[in-house]
Amino acid sequence: MAKLGKRLKKAYEGVDRDALVAVEEAVKLVKANASAKFDETIEIAMNLGIDPRHADQQVRGTVALPAGTGKSVRVAVFARGDKAEEAKAAGADIVGAEDLMEQIQGGMLDFDRCIATPDMMAVVGRLGKVLGPRNLMPNPKLGTVTPNVKDAVEAAKGGEVQFRAEKNGIIHAGVGKASFSEEALTENVKAFVKAIQTARPSGAKGTYIKRIALSSTMGPGVKIDPVDAQPSA
């Protein structure tokens, strides 16, 4: 811990923790301070002017990042027959029906995204208490309950990110890796912010995007100017 503290302290020396900077500058600073021995994830945190406890102030959706996430995503698919074969051909890691349900009930959760065909939801519904708290429950609004399993699997594998505002109105997501170029990370950050802006709920009043911060897994956070980060209408 002492070593981590010393390294973080040094990293913070080059970062004005109160300054609001443009996306490009934030990316440059975060990349410069990502000095761990592994390829750190670049993470974005956004504070929104919402209260997700109200139905008309919930923010949830997906966004395809232009440069992908750099993360290997394991995909589980609930499907039968031709749809199961379609899922396997598209690159799904685990495919099944009742057998997959039993595996998950037995504690198997070795996947990052769960997709289901509509006819499988009676089976998947029994896993609500297991998948729900982990944000793995298939959902039509997120495109994870769909007859088109090929596109859903390919999107998950290709860099699609799911987002959901927590109780305090904060959204967290990984938007790439420290090894990405500055241009790729900048594109990803702007695409993510645009998706959040587009997902503004009807019940949001006043300032919607209040704060944005960018950081690497082990590095200090850098504050982004929310006005600069949002595409003009």
PDB file of C-alpha atoms in Angstrom, residues 101 103-109 111 124-137:
ATOM      1  CA  MET A 101     -30.134 -22.214 -16.404  1.00  0.00           C
ATOM      2  CA  GLN A 103     -25.448 -24.302 -14.556  1.00  0.00           C
ATOM      3  CA  ILE A 104     -26.074 -20.691 -13.494  1.00  0.00           C
ATOM      4  CA  GLN A 105     -28.229 -21.820 -10.571  1.00  0.00           C
ATOM      5  CA  GLY A 106     -25.258 -23.970  -9.576  1.00  0.00           C
ATOM      6  CA  GLY A 107     -22.973 -20.936  -9.429  1.00  0.00           C
ATOM      7  CA  MET A 108     -21.521 -20.743 -12.941  1.00  0.00           C
ATOM      8  CA  LEU A 109     -21.245 -17.050 -13.795  1.00  0.00           C
ATOM      9  CA  PHE A 111     -19.594 -14.503 -18.554  1.00  0.00           C
ATOM     10  CA  VAL A 124     -34.310 -16.926 -17.921  1.00  0.00           C
ATOM     11  CA  GLY A 125     -36.922 -15.321 -15.641  1.00  0.00           C
ATOM     12  CA  ARG A 126     -36.163 -17.923 -12.989  1.00  0.00           C
ATOM     13  CA  LEU A 127     -32.654 -16.495 -12.704  1.00  0.00           C
ATOM     14  CA  GLY A 128     -33.723 -12.956 -11.825  1.00  0.00           C
ATOM     15  CA  LYS A 129     -32.277 -13.051  -8.308  1.00  0.00           C
ATOM     16  CA  VAL A 130     -28.937 -14.255  -9.639  1.00  0.00           C
ATOM     17  CA  LEU A 131     -28.556 -12.209 -12.831  1.00  0.00           C
ATOM     18  CA  GLY A 132     -30.403  -9.043 -11.760  1.00  0.00           C
ATOM     19  CA  PRO A 133     -28.002  -7.824  -9.042  1.00  0.00           C
ATOM     20  CA  ARG A 134     -25.070  -8.381 -11.424  1.00  0.00           C
ATOM     21  CA  ASN A 135     -26.670  -6.377 -14.256  1.00  0.00           C
ATOM     22  CA  LEU A 136     -26.653  -9.530 -16.401  1.00  0.00           C
ATOM     23  CA  MET A 137     -30.414  -9.975 -16.832  1.00  0.00           C
TER      24      MET A 137
END
